[in-house]
Short mmCIF file of C-alpha atoms in Angstrom, two decimals:
data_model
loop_
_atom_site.label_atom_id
_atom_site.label_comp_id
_atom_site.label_asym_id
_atom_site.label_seq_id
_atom_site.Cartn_x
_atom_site.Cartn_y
_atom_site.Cartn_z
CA UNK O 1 99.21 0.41 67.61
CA UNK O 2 97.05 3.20 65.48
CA UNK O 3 94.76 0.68 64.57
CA UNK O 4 94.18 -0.30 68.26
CA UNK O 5 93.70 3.26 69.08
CA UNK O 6 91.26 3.40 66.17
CA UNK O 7 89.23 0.49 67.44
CA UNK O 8 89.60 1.58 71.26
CA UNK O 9 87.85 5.03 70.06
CA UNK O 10 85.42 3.36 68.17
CA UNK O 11 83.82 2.08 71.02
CA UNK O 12 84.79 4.05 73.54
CA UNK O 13 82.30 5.06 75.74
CA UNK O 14 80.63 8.65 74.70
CA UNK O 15 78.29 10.28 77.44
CA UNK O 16 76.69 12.39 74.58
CA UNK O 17 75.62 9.26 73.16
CA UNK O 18 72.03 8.89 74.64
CA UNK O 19 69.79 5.58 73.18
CA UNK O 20 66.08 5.43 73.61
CA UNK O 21 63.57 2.69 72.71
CA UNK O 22 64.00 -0.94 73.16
CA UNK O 23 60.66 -1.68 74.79
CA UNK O 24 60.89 -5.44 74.88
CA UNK O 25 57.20 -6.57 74.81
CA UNK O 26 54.50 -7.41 72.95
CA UNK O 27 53.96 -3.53 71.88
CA UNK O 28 57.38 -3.55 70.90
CA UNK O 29 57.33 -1.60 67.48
CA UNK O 30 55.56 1.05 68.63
CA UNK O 31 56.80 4.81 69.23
CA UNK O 32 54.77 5.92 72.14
CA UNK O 33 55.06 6.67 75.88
CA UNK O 34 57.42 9.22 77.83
CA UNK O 35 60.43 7.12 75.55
CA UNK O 36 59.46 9.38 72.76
CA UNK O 37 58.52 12.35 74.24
CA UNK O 38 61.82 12.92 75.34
CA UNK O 39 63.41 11.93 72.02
CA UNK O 40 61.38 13.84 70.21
CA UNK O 41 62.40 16.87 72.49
CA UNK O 42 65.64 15.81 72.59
CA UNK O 43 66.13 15.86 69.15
CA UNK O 44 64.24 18.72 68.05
CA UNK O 45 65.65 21.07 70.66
CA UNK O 46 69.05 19.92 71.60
CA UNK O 47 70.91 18.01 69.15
CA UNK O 48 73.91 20.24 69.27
CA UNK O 49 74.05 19.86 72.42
CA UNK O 50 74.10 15.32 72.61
CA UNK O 51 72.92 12.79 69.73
CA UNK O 52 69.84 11.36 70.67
CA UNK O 53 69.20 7.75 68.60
CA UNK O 54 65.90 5.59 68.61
CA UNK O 55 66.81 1.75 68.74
CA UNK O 56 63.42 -0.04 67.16
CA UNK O 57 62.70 -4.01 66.42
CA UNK O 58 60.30 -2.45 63.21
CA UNK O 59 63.04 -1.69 60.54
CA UNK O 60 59.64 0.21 59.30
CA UNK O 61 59.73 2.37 62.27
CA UNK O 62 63.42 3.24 61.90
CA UNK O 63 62.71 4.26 57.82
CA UNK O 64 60.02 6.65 59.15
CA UNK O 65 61.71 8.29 61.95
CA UNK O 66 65.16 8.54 59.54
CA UNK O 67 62.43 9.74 56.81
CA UNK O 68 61.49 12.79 59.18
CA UNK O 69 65.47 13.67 60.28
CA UNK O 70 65.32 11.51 63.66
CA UNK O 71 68.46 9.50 63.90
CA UNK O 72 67.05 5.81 64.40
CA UNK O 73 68.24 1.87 63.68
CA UNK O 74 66.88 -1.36 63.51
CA UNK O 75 68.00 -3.22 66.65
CA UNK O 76 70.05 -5.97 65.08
CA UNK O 77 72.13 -3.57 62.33
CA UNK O 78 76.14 -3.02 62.98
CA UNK O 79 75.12 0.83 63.44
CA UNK O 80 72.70 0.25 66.15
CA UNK O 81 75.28 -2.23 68.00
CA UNK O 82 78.00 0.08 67.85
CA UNK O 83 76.17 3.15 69.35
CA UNK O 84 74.80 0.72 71.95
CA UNK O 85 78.06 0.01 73.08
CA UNK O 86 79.38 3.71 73.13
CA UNK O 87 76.44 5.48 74.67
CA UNK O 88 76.83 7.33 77.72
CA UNK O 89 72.77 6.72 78.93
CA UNK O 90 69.66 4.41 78.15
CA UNK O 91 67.06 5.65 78.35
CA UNK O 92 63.49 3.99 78.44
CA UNK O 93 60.08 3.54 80.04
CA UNK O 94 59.89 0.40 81.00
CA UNK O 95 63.63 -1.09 81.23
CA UNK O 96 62.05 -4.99 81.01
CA UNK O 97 63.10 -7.56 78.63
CA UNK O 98 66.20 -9.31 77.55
CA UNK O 99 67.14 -7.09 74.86
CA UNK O 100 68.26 -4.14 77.59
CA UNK O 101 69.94 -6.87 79.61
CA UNK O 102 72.07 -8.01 76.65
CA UNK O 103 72.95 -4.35 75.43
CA UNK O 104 73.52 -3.06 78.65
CA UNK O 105 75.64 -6.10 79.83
CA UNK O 106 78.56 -3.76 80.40
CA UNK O 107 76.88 -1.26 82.79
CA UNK O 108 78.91 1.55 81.86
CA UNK O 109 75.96 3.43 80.29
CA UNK O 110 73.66 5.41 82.62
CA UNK O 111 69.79 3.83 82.89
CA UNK O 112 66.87 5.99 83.52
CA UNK O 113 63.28 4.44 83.55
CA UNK O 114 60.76 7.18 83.12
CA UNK O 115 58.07 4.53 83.53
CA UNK O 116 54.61 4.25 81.72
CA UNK O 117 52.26 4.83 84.81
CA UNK O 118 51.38 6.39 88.24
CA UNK O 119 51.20 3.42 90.85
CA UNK O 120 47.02 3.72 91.48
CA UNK O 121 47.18 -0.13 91.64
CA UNK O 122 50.06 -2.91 92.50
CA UNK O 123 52.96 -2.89 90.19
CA UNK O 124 55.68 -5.28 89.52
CA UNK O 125 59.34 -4.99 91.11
CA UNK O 126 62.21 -4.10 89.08
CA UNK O 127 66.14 -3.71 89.59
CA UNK O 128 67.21 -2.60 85.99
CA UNK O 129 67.96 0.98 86.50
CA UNK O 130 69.75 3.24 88.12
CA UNK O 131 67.48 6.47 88.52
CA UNK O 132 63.39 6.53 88.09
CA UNK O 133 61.56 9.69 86.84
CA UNK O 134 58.65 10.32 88.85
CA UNK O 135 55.86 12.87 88.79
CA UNK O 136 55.67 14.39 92.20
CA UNK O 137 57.58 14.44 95.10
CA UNK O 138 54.68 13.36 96.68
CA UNK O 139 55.16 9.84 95.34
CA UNK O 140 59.21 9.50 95.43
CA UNK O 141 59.19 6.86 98.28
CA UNK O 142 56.25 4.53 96.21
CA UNK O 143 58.58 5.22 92.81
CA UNK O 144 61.64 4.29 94.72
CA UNK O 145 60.06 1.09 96.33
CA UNK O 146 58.94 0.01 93.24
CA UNK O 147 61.39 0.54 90.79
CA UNK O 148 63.89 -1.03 93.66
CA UNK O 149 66.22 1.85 94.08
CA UNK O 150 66.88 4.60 96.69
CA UNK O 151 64.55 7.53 97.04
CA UNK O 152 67.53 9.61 96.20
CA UNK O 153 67.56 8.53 93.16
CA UNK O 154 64.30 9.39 91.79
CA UNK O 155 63.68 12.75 89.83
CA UNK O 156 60.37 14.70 90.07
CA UNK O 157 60.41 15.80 87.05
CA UNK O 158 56.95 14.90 85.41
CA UNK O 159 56.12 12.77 82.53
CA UNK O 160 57.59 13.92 79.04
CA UNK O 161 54.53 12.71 77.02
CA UNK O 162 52.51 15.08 78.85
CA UNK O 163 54.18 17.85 77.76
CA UNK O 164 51.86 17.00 74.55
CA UNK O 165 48.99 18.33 76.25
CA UNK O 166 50.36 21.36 76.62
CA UNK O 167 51.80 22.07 72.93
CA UNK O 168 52.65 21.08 69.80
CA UNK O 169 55.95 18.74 69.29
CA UNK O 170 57.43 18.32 65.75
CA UNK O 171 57.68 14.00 65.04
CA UNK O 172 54.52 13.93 67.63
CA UNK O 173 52.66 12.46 64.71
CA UNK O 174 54.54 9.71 63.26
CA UNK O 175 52.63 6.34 62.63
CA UNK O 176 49.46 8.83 63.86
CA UNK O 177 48.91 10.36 60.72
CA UNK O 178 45.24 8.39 59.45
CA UNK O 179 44.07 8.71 63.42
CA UNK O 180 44.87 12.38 63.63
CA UNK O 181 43.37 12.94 60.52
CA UNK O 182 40.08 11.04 61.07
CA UNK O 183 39.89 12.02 64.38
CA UNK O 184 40.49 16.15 64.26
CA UNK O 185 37.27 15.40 61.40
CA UNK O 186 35.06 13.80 64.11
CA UNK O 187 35.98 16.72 66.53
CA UNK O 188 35.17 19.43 64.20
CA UNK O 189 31.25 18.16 64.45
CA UNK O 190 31.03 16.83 67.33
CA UNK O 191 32.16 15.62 71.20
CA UNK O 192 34.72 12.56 71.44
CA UNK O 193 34.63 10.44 74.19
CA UNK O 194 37.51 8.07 74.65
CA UNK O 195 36.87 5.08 76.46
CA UNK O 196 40.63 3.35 77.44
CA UNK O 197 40.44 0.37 80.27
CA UNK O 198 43.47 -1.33 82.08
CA UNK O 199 44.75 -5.09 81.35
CA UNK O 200 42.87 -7.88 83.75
CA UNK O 201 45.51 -10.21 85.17
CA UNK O 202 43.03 -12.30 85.68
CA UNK O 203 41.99 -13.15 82.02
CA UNK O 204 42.89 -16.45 80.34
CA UNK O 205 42.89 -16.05 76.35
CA UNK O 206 43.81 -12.35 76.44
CA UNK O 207 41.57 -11.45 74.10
CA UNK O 208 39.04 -8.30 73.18
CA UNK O 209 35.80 -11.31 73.48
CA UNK O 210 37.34 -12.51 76.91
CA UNK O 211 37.51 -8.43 78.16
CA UNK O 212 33.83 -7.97 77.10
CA UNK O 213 32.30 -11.47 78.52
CA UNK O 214 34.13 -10.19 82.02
CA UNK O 215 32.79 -6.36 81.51
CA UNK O 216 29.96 -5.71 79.98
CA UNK O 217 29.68 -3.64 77.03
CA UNK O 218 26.46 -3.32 74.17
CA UNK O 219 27.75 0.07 72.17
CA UNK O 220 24.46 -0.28 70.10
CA UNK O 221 22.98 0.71 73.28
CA UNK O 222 24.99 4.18 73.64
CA UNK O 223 23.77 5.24 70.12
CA UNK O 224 20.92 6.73 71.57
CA UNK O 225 22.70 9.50 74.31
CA UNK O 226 25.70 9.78 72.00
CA UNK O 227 23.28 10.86 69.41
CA UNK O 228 21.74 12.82 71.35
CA UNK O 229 24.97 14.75 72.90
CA UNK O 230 25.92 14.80 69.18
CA UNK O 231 28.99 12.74 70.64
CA UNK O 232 31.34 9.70 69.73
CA UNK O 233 33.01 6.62 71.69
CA UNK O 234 36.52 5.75 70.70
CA UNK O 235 37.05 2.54 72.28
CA UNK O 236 41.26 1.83 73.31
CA UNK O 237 41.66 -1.39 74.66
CA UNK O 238 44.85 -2.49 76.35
CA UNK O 239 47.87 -3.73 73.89
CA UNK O 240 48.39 -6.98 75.42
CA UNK O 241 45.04 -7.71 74.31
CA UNK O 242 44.37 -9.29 70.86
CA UNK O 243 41.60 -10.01 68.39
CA UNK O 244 41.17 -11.85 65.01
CA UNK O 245 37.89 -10.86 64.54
CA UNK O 246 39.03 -6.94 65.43
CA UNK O 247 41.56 -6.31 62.86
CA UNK O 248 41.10 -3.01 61.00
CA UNK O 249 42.63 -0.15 63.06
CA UNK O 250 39.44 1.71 63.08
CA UNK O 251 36.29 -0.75 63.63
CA UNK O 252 32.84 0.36 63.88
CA UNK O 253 31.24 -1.29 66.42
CA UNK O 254 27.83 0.54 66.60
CA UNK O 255 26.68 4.29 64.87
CA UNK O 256 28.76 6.25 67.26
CA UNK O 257 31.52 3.75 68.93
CA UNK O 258 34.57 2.80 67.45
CA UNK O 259 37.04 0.43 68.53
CA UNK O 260 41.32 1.30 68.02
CA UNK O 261 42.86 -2.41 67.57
CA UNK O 262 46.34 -1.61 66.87
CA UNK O 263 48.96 -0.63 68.84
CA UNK O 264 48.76 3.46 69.18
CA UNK O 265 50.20 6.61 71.11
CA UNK O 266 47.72 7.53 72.94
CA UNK O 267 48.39 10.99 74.49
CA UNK O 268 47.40 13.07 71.55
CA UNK O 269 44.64 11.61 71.23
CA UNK O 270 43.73 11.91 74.81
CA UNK O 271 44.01 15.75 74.61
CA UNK O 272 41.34 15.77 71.80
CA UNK O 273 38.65 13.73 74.19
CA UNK O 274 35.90 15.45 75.94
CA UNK O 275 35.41 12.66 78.28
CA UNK O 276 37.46 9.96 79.50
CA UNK O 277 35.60 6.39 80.43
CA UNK O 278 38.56 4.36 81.97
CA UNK O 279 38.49 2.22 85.54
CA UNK O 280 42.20 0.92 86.93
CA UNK O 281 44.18 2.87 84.30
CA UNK O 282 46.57 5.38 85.45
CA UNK O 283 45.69 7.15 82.27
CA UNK O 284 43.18 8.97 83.80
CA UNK O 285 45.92 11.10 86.26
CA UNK O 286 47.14 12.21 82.48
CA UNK O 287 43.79 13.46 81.84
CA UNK O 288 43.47 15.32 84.74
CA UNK O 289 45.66 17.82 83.86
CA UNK O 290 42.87 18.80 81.05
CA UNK O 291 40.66 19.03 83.90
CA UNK O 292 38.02 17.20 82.00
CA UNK O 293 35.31 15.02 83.15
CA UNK O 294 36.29 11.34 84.15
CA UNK O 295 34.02 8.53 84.62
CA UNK O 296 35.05 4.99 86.02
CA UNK O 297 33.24 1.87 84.91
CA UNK O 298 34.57 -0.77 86.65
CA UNK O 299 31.81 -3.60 87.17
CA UNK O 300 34.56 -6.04 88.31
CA UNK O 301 36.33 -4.65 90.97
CA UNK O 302 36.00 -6.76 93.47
CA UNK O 303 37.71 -9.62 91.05
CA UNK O 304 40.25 -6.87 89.74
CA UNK O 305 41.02 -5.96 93.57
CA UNK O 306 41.12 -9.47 94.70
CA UNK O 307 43.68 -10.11 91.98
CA UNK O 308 45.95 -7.18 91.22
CA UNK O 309 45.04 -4.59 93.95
CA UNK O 310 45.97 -0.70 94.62
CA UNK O 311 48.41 0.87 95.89
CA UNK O 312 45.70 3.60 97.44
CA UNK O 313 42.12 3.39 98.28
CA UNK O 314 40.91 4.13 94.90
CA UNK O 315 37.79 5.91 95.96
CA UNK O 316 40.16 8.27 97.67
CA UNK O 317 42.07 8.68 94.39
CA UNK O 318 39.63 8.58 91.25
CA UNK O 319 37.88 11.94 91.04
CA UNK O 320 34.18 11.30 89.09
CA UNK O 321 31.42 9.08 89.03
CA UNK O 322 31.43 4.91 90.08
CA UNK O 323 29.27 3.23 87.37
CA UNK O 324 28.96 -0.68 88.58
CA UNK O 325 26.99 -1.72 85.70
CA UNK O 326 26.34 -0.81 81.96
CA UNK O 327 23.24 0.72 82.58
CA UNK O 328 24.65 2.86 85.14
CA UNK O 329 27.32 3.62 82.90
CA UNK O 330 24.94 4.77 79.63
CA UNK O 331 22.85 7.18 82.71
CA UNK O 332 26.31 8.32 83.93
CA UNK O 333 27.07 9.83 80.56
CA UNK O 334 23.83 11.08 80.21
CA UNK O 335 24.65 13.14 83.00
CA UNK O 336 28.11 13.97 82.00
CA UNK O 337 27.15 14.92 78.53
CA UNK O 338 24.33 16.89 79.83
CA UNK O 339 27.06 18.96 81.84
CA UNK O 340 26.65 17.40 85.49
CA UNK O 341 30.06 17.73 86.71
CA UNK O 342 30.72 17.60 90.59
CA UNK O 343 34.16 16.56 90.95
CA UNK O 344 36.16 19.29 90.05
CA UNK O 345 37.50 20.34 93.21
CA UNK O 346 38.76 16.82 93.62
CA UNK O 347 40.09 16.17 90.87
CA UNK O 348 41.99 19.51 91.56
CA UNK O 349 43.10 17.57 95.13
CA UNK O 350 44.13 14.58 93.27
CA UNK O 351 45.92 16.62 90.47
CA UNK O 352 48.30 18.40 93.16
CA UNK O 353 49.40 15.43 94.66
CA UNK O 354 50.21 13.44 91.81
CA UNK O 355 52.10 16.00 89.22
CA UNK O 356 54.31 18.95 90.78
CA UNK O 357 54.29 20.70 87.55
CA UNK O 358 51.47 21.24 85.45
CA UNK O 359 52.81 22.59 82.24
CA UNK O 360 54.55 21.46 79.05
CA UNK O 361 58.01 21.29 80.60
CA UNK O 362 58.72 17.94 81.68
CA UNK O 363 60.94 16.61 78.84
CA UNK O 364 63.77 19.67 79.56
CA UNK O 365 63.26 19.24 83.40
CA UNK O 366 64.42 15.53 82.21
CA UNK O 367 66.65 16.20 79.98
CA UNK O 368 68.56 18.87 82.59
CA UNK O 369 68.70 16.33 85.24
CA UNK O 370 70.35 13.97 82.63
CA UNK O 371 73.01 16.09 82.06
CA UNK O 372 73.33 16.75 85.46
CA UNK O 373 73.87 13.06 86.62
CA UNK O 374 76.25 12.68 83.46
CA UNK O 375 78.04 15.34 84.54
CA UNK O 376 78.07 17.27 81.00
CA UNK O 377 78.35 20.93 81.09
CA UNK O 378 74.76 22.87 81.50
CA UNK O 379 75.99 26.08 79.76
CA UNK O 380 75.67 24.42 75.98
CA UNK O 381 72.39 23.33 77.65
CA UNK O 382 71.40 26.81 78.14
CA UNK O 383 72.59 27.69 74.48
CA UNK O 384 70.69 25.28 73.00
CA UNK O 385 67.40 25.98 74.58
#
């Protein structure tokens, strides 16, 4: 009998037991997204208060997260399935994949998806969770159709990793270290531009040379107004696609452009660039709480509408300047670099419909409504913050 009480407790189910992690795609070792933002506040703020752990595929990414005090486990270990079984909440950004299935088979465990994007174009269905976090409350009935649950059960709370444009957060750096450092020496001489385009449904080999036959793209032929805005291009292409040819995590593709191959966290880097170049990316709505200038190159749309499509009119939605073509695109940031900037009262618009709160808050808004819905006591909250 004592040693079936033993193993009973053992995995018994522990609401204080909160897992994050477990992306189940191709970008599955990284540490990114609003996933760690809330860890990493989690952990650094309120550890007394419920025992945050990082699940991870990259036993590497485990070593340095235990290496800087983070609890953290490869996947498969007897440590990771244990917790997995006794924790009280999941907690992810995407909730996709077979490996959340499998470890939440017993649906005990609450499951929050504080998703990876703001809806600007079509996204997929999902039924995998029982609350969504959302930005505004502007968008709870798109979040809630989405993400397949009722409106009631999405939280406004805004999206943790934002909170790292705001301030500093201990761990924000891990993996990050060589881009940090390379990149705060670029910014110390000059402007940083950051160009970061969306995935194409519609390409084929998924690679970078398939993305720049579809949108065109000479960096030797920015040299000239980056030089002369004493500026640089840091080129982010979209995880899913790949490149033999690309391999080094920092490639120089021209005098002033550089291309990022390998899977990275992108947010502090974002709050370092002068100008963001995107198109169909929701990563631009980030930006705009920098109030920066943004400037969309998007060449294909027609094809990209025709084949994923928006959830708005995106001229309604995307404050800054429409370049169709490269060459409009290397006189567009003329402009911009120049200081022509004529869309800050809608970006201001766009900003106050998307994101309630424009602070560094979001993670503890979160992390308040967790306990909330788990229905643990808000006082050791209070204490611990």
């Amino acid at each position: 009998m004592p040693l079936l009480n033993m193993i009973s407790a053992l995995f018994s189910v522990d609401k204080r037991i909160w897992i994050f992690g477990l992306q189940d795609h191709e970008g599955i070792h990284e540490l990114k997204d609003n996933s760690k933002y809330l860890f990493l506040e989690v952990s650094n703020r309120f550890r007394d208060t419920v025992r945050p752990i990082w699940l991870t595929w990259s036993k590497d990414l485990a070593t340095k997260l235990t290496q800087r005090g983070y609890e953290a486990y490869y996947v498969l270990s007897c440590s990771a399935l244990v917790f997995a079984l006794r924790a009280g909440c999941f907690i992810t950004h995407t909730l996709t994949g077979n490996t959340i299935k499998t470890v939440m088979g017993g649906g005990k465990a609450l499951k929050l998806d504080l998703w990876h994007g703001i809806p600007l174009k079509t996204i997929s269905f999902s039924e995998t969770t029982d609350y969504v976090n959302s930005t505004s409350e502007s968008l709870r009935e798109l979040f809630a159709l989405s993400r397949m649950v009722e409106p009631s059960r999405v939280i406004a709370c805004g999206y943790p990793r934002n909170d790292i444009l705001f301030k500093e957060i201990n761990g924000y750096d891990i993996g990050l270290e060589e881009y940090l450092k390379s990149l705060l020496a670029l910014k110390e001489r000059a402007k940083i531009l950051l160009y970061a385009p969306t995935f194409r449904d519609y390409l084929r080999a998924r690679t970078f040379e398939e993305f720049f036959e579809k949108v065109d793209f000479e960096a030797e032929k920015l040299d000239d107004v980056l030089k002369a805005h004493n500026a640089y291009l840091l080129v982010k292409l979209h995880h899913e696609l790949r490149s033999a040819k690309l391999s080094a995590q920092l490639e120089r593709m021209s005098e002033r452009v550089y291309v990022m191959n390998e899977p990275v966290d992108l947010n502090p880097i974002l709050r370092h660039a002068d100008v963001l170049i995107t198109d169909y990316s929701s990563v631009f709505f980030d930006f705009l709480l920098l109030d920066r200038p943004i400037v969309f190159y998007i060449p294909d749309y027609k094809e990209y509408d025709q084949t994923r499509g928006f959830s708005f009119t995106y001229d309604s939605m995307t404050p800054g300047p429409k370049a169709r073509s490269f060459e409009e695109l290397v006189g567009t940031l003329n402009s911009v670099l120049a200081g022509e900037d004529t869309f800050g009262a809608q970006r201001k618009k766009v900003r106050e419909y998307v994101f309630d709160h424009c602070d560094g808050n979001s993670s503890e808004r979160v992390f308040t409504s967790v306990m909330s819905m788990l229905n643990l006591p808000l006082g050791e909250f209070a204490q611990s913050g």
